[in-house]
mmCIF file of N, CA and C in Angstrom:
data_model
loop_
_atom_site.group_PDB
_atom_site.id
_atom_site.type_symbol
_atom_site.label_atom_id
_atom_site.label_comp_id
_atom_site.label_asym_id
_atom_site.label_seq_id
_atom_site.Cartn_x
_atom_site.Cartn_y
_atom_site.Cartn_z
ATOM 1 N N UNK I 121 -28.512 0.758 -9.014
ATOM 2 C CA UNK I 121 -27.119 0.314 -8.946
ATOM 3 C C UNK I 121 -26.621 0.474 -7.512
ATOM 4 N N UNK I 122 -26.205 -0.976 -7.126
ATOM 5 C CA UNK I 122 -25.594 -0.505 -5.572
ATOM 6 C C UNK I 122 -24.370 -0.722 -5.719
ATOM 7 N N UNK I 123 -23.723 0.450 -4.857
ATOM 8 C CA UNK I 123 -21.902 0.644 -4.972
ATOM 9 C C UNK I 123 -21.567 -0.143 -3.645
ATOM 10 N N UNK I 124 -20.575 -1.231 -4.239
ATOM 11 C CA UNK I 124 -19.599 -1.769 -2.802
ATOM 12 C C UNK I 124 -18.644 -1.479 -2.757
ATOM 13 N N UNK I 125 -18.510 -0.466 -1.307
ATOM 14 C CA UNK I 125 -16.923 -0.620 -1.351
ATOM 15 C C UNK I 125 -15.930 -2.278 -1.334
ATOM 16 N N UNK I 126 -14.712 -2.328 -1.758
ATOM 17 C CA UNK I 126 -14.259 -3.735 -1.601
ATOM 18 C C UNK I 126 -12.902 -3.693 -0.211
ATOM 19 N N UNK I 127 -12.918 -4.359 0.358
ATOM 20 C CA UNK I 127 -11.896 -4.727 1.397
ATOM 21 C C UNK I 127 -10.728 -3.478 1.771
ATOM 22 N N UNK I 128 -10.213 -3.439 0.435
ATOM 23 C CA UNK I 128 -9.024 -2.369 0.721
ATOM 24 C C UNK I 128 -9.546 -0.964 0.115
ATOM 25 N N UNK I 129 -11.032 -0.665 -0.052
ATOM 26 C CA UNK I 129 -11.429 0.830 0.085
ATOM 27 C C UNK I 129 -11.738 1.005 -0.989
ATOM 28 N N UNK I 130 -11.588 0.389 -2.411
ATOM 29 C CA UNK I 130 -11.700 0.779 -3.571
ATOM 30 C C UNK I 130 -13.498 0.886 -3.572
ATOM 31 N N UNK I 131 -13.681 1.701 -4.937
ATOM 32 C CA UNK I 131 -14.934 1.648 -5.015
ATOM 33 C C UNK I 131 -14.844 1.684 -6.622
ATOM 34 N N UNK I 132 -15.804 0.358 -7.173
ATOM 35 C CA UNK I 132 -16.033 0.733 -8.690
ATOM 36 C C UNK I 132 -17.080 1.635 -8.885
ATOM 37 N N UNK I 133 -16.593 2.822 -9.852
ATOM 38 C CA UNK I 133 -17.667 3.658 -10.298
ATOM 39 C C UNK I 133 -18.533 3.323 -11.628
ATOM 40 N N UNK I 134 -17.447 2.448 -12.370
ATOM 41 C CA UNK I 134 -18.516 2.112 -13.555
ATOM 42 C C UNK I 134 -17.057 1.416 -14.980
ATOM 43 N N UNK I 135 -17.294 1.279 -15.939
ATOM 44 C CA UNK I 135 -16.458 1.311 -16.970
ATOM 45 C C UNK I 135 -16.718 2.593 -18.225
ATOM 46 N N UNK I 136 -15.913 2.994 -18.496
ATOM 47 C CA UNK I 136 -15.825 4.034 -19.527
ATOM 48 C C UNK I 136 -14.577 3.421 -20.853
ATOM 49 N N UNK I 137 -14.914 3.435 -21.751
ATOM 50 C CA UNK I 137 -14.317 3.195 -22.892
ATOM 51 C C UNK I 137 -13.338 2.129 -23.172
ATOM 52 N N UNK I 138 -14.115 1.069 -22.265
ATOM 53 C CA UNK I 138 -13.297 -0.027 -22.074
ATOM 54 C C UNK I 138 -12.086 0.022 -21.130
ATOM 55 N N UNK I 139 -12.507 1.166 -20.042
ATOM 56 C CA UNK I 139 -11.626 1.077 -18.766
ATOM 57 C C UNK I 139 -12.307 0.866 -17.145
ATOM 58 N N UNK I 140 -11.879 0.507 -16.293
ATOM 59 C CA UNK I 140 -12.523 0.513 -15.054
ATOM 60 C C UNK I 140 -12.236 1.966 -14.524
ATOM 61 N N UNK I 141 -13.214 2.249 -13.652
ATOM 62 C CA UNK I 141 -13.288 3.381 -13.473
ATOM 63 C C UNK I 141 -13.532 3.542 -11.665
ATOM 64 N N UNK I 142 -12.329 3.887 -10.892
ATOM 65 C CA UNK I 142 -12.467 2.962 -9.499
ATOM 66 C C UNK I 142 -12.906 4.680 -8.891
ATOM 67 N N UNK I 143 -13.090 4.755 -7.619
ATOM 68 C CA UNK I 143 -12.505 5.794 -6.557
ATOM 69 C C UNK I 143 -12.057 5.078 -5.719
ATOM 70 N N UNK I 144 -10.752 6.031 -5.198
ATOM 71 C CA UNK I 144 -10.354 5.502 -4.003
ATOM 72 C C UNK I 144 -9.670 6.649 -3.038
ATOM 73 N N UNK I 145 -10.461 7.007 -2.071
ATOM 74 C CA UNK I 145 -10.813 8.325 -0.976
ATOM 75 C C UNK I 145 -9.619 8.006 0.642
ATOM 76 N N UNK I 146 -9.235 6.756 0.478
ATOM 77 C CA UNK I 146 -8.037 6.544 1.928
ATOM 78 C C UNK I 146 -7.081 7.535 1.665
ATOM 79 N N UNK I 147 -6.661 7.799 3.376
ATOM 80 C CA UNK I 147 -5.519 8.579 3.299
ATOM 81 C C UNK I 147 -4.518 8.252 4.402
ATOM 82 N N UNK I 148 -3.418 8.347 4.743
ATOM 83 C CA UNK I 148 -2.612 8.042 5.845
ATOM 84 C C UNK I 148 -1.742 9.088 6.554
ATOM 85 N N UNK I 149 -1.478 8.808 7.324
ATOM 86 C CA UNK I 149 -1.036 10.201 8.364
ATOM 87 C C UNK I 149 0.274 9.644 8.612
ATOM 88 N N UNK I 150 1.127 10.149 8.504
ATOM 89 C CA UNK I 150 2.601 10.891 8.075
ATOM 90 C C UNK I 150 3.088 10.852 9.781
ATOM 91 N N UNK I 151 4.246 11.061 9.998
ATOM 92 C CA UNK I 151 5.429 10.962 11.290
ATOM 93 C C UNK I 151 5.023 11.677 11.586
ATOM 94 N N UNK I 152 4.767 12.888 11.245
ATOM 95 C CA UNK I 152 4.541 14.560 11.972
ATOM 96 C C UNK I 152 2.790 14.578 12.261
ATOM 97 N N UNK I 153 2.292 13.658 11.993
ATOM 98 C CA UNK I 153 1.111 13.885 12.235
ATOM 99 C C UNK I 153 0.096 14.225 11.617
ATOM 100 N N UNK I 154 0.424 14.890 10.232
ATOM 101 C CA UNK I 154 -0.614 15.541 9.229
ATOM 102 C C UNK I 154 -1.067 14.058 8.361
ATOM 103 N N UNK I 155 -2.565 14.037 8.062
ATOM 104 C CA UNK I 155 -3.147 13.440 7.206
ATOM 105 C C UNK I 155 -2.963 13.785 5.742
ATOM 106 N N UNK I 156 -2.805 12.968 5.256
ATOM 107 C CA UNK I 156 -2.276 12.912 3.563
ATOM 108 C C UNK I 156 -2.738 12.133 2.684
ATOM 109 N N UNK I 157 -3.796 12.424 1.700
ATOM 110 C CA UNK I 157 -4.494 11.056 0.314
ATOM 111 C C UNK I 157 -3.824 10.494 -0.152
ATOM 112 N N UNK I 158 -4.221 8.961 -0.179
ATOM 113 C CA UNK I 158 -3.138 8.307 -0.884
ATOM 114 C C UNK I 158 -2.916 8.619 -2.574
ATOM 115 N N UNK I 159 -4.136 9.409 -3.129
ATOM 116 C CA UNK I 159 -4.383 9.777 -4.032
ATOM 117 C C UNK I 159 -4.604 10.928 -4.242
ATOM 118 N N UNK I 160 -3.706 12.013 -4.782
ATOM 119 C CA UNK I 160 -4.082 13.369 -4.389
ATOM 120 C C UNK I 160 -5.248 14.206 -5.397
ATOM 121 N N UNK I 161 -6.145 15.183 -4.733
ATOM 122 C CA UNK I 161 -7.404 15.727 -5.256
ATOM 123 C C UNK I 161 -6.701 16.215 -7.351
ATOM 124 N N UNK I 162 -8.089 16.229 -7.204
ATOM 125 C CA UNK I 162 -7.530 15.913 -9.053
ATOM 126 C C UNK I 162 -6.955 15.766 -9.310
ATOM 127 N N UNK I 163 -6.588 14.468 -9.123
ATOM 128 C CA UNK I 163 -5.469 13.779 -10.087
ATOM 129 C C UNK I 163 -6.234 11.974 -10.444
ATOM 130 N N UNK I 164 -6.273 12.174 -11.688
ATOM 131 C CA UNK I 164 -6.271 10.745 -12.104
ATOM 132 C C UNK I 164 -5.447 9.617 -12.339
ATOM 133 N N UNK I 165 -4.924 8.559 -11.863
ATOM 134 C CA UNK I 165 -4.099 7.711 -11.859
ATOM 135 C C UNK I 165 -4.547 6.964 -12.441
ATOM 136 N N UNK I 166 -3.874 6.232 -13.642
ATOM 137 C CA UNK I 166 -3.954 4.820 -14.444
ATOM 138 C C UNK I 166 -2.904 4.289 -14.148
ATOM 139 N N UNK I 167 -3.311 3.161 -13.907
ATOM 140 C CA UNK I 167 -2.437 1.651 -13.474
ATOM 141 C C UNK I 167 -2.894 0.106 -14.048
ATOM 142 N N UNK I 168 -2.608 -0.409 -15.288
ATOM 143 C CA UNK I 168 -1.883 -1.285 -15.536
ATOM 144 C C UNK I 168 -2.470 -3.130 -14.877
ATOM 145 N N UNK I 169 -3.169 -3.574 -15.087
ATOM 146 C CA UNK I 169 -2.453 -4.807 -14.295
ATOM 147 C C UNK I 169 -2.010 -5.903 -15.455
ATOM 148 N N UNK I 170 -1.647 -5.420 -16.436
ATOM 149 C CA UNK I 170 -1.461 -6.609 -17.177
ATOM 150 C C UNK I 170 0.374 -7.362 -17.072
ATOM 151 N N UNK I 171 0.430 -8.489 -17.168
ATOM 152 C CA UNK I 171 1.598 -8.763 -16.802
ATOM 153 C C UNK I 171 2.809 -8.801 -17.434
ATOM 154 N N UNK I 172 2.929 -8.005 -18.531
ATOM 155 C CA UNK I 172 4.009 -7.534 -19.275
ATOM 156 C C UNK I 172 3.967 -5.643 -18.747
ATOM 157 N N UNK I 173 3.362 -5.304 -17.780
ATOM 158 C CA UNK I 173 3.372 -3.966 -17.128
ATOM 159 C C UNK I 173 5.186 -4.517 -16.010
ATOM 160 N N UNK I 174 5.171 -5.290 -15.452
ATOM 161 C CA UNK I 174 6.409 -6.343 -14.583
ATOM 162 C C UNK I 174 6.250 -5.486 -13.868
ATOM 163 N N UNK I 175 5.152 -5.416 -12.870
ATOM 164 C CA UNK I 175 5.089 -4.725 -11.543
ATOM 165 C C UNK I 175 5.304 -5.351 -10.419
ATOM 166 N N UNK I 176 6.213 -4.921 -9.835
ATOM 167 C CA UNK I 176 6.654 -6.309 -8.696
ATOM 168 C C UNK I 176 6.716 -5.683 -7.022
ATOM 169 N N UNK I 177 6.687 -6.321 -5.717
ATOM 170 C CA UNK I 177 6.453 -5.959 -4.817
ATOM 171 C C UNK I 177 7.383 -6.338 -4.483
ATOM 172 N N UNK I 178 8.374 -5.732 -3.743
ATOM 173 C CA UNK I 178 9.850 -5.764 -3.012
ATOM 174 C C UNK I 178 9.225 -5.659 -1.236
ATOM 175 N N UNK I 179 9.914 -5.975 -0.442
ATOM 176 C CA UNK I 179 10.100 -6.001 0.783
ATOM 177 C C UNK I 179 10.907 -5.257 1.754
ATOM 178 N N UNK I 180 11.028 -4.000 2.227
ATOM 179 C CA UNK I 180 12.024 -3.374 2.673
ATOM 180 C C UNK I 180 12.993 -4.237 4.029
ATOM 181 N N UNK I 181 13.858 -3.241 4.740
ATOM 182 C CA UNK I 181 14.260 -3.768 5.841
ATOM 183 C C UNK I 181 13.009 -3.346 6.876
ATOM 184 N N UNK I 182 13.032 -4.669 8.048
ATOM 185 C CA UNK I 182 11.788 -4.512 9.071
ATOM 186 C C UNK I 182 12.731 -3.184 10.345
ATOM 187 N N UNK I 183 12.308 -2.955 11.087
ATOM 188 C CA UNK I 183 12.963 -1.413 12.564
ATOM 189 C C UNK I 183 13.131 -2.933 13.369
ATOM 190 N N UNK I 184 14.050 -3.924 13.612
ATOM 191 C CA UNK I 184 14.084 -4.203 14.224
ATOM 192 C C UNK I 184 15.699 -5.111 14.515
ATOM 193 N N UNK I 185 16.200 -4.308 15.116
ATOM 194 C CA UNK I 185 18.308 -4.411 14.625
ATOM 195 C C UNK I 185 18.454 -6.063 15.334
ATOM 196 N N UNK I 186 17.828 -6.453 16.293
ATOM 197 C CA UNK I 186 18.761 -7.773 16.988
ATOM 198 C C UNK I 186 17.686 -8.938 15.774
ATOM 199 N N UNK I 187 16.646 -8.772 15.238
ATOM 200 C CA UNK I 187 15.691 -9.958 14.650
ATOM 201 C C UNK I 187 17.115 -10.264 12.819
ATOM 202 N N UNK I 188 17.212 -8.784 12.670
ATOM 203 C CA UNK I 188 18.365 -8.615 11.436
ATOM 204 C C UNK I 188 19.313 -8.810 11.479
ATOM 205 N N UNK I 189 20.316 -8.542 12.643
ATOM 206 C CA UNK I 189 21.417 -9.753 12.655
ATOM 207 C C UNK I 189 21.619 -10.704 13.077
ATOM 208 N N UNK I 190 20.480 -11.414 13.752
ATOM 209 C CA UNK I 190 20.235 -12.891 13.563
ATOM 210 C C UNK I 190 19.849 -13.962 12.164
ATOM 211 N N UNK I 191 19.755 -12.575 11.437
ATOM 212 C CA UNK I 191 19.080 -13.345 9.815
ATOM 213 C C UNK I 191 17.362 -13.702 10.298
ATOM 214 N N UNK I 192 17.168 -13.320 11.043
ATOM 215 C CA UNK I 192 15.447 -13.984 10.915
ATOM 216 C C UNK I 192 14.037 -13.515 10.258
ATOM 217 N N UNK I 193 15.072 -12.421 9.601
ATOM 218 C CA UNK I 193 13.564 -11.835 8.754
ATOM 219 C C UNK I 193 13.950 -11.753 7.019
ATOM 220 N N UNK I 194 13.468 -12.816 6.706
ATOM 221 C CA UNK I 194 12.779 -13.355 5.311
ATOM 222 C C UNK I 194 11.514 -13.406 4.770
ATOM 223 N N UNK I 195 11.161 -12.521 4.048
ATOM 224 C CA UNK I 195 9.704 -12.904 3.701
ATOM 225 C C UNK I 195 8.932 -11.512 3.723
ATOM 226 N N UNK I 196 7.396 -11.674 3.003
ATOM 227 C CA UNK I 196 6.701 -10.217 3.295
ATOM 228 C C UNK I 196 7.212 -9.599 4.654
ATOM 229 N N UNK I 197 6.351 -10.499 5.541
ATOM 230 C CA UNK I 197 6.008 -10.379 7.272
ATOM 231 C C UNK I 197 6.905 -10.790 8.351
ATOM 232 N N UNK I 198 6.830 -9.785 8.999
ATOM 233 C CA UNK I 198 7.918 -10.470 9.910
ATOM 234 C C UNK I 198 6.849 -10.537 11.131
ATOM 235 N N UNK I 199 7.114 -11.050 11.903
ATOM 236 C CA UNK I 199 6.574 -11.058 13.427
ATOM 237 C C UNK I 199 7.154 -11.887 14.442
ATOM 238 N N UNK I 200 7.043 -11.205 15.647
ATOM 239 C CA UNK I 200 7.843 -11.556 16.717
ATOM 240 C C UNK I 200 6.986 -11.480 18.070
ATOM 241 N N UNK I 201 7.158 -13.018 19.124
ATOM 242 C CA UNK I 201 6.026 -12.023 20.483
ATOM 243 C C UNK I 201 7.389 -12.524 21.489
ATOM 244 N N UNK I 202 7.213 -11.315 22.396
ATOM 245 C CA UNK I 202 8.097 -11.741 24.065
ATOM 246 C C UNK I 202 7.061 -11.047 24.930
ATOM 247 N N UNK I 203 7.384 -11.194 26.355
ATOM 248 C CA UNK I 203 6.769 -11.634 27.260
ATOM 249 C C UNK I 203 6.953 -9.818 28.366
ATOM 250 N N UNK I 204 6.680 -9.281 28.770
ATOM 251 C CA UNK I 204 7.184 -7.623 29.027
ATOM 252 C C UNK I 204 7.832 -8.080 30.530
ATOM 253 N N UNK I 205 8.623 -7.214 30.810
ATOM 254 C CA UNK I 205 9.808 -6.912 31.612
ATOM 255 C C UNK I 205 8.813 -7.916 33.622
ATOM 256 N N UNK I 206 7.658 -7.823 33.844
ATOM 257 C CA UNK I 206 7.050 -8.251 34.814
ATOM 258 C C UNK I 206 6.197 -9.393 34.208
ATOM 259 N N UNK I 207 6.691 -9.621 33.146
ATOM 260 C CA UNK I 207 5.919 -11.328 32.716
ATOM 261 C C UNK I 207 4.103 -11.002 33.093
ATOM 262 N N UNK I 208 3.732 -10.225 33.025
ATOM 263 C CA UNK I 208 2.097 -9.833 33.253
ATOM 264 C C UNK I 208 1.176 -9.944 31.702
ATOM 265 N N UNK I 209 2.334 -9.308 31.042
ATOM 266 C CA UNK I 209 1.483 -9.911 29.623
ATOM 267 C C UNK I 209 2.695 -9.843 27.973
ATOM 268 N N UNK I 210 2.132 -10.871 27.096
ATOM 269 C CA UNK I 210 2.572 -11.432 25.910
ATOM 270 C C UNK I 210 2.275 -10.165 25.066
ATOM 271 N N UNK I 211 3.667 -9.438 23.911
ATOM 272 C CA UNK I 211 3.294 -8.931 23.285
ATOM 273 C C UNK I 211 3.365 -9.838 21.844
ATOM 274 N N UNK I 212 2.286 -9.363 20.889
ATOM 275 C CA UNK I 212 2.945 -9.817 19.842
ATOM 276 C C UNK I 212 2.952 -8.659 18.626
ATOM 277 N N UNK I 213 4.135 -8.962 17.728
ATOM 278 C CA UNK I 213 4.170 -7.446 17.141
ATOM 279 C C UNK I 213 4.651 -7.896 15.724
ATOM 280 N N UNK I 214 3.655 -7.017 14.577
ATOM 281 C CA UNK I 214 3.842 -8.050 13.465
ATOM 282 C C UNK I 214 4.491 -6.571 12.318
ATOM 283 N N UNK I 215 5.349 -6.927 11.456
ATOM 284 C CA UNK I 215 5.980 -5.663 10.702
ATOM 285 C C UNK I 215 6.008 -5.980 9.187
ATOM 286 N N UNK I 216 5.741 -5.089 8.326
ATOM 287 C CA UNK I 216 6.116 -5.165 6.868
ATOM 288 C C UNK I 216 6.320 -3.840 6.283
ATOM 289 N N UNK I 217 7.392 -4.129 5.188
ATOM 290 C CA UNK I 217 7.719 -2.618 4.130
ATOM 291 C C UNK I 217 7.230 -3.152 3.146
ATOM 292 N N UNK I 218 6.076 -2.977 2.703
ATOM 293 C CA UNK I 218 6.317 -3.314 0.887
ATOM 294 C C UNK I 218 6.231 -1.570 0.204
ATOM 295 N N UNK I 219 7.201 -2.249 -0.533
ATOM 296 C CA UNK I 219 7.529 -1.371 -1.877
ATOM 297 C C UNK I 219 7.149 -1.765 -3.065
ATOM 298 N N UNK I 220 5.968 -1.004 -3.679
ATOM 299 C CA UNK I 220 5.714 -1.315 -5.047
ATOM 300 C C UNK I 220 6.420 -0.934 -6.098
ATOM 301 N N UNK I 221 7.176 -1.816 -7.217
ATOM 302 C CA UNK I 221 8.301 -1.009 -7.986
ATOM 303 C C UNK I 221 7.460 -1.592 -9.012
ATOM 304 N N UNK I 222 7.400 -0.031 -10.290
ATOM 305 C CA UNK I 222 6.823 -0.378 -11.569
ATOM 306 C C UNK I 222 8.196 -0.745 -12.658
ATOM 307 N N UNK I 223 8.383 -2.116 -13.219
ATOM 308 C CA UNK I 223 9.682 -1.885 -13.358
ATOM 309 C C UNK I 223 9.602 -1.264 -15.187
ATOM 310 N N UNK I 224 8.313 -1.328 -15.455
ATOM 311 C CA UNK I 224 8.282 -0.286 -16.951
ATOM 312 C C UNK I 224 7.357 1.361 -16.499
ATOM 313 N N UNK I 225 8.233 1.653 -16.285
ATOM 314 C CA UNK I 225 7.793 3.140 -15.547
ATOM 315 C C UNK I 225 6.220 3.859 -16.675
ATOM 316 N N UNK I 226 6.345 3.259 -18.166
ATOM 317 C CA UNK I 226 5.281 3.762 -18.753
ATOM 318 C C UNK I 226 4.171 2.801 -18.753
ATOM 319 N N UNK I 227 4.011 2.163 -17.701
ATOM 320 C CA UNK I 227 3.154 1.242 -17.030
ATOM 321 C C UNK I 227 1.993 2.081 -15.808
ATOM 322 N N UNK I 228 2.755 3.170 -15.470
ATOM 323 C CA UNK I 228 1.433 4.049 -14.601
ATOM 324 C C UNK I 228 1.639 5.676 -15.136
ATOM 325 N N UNK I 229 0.150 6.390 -15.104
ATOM 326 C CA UNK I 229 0.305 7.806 -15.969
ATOM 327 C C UNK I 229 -0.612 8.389 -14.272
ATOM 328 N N UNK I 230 0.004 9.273 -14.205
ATOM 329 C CA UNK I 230 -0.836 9.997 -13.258
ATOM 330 C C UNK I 230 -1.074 11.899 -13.890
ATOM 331 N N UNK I 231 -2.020 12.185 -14.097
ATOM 332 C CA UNK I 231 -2.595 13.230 -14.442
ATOM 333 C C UNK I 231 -3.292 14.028 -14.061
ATOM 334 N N UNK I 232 -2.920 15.447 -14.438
ATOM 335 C CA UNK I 232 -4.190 16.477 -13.433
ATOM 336 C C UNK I 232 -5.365 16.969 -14.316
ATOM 337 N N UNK I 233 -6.699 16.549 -13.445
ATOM 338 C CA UNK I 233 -7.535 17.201 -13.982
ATOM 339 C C UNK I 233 -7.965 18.038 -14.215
ATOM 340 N N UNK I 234 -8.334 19.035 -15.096
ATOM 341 C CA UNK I 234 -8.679 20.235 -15.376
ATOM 342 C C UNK I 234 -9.948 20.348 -15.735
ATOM 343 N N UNK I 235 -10.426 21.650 -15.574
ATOM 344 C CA UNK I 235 -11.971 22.047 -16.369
ATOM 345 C C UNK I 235 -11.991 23.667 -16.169
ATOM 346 N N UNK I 236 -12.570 23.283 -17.605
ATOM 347 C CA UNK I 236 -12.618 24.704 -18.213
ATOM 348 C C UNK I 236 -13.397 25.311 -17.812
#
């Protein structure tokens, strides 16, 4: 059996009782600097994709005050390029918030594992 990881890190481990059975080991590092799992150590998360779960992806506000009161950011992605203060080189700089909202909250169970 060869394991692939897929694009965004997941890894299938197998199916068990008519469930998928993923790992997923990413973690992201925080303002202050400390590294943090996106999934914390024993804990099992079930999630849902069926579409009466009404899990929906919202869009936050983008950090960028003159693009927002011009109205120009609609949509996942925003992105913007200008040119730096000595015209020597083009930046381009691309931004998104998504927020995942479960809107039937008994749509994800997260649980700690134990052993006896």
């Amino acid at each position: 059996l060869e394991q692939q990881f897929r694009d965004d890190g997941a890894l299938l481990l197998g199916r068990f009782e008519g469930l998928n059975v993923w790992s997923y080991s990413r973690s992201t590092t925080l303002a202050d600097g400390t590294s943090v799992d996106l999934i914390r150590a024993k804990y099992a998360e079930f999630v849902t994709r069926s579409p009466a779960a009404e899990n929906v992806l919202y869009y936050g506000a983008i950090h960028d005050i003159d693009a927002m009161e011009a109205g120009q950011f609609v949509g996942r992605q925003f992105s913007k390029s200008y040119k730096s203060a000595n015209g020597k080189l083009m930046w381009l700089e691309t931004q998104s918030r998504p927020l995942p909202v479960p809107r039937r909250p008994d749509s994800m169970v997260s649980m700690l594992v134990v052993t006896a």
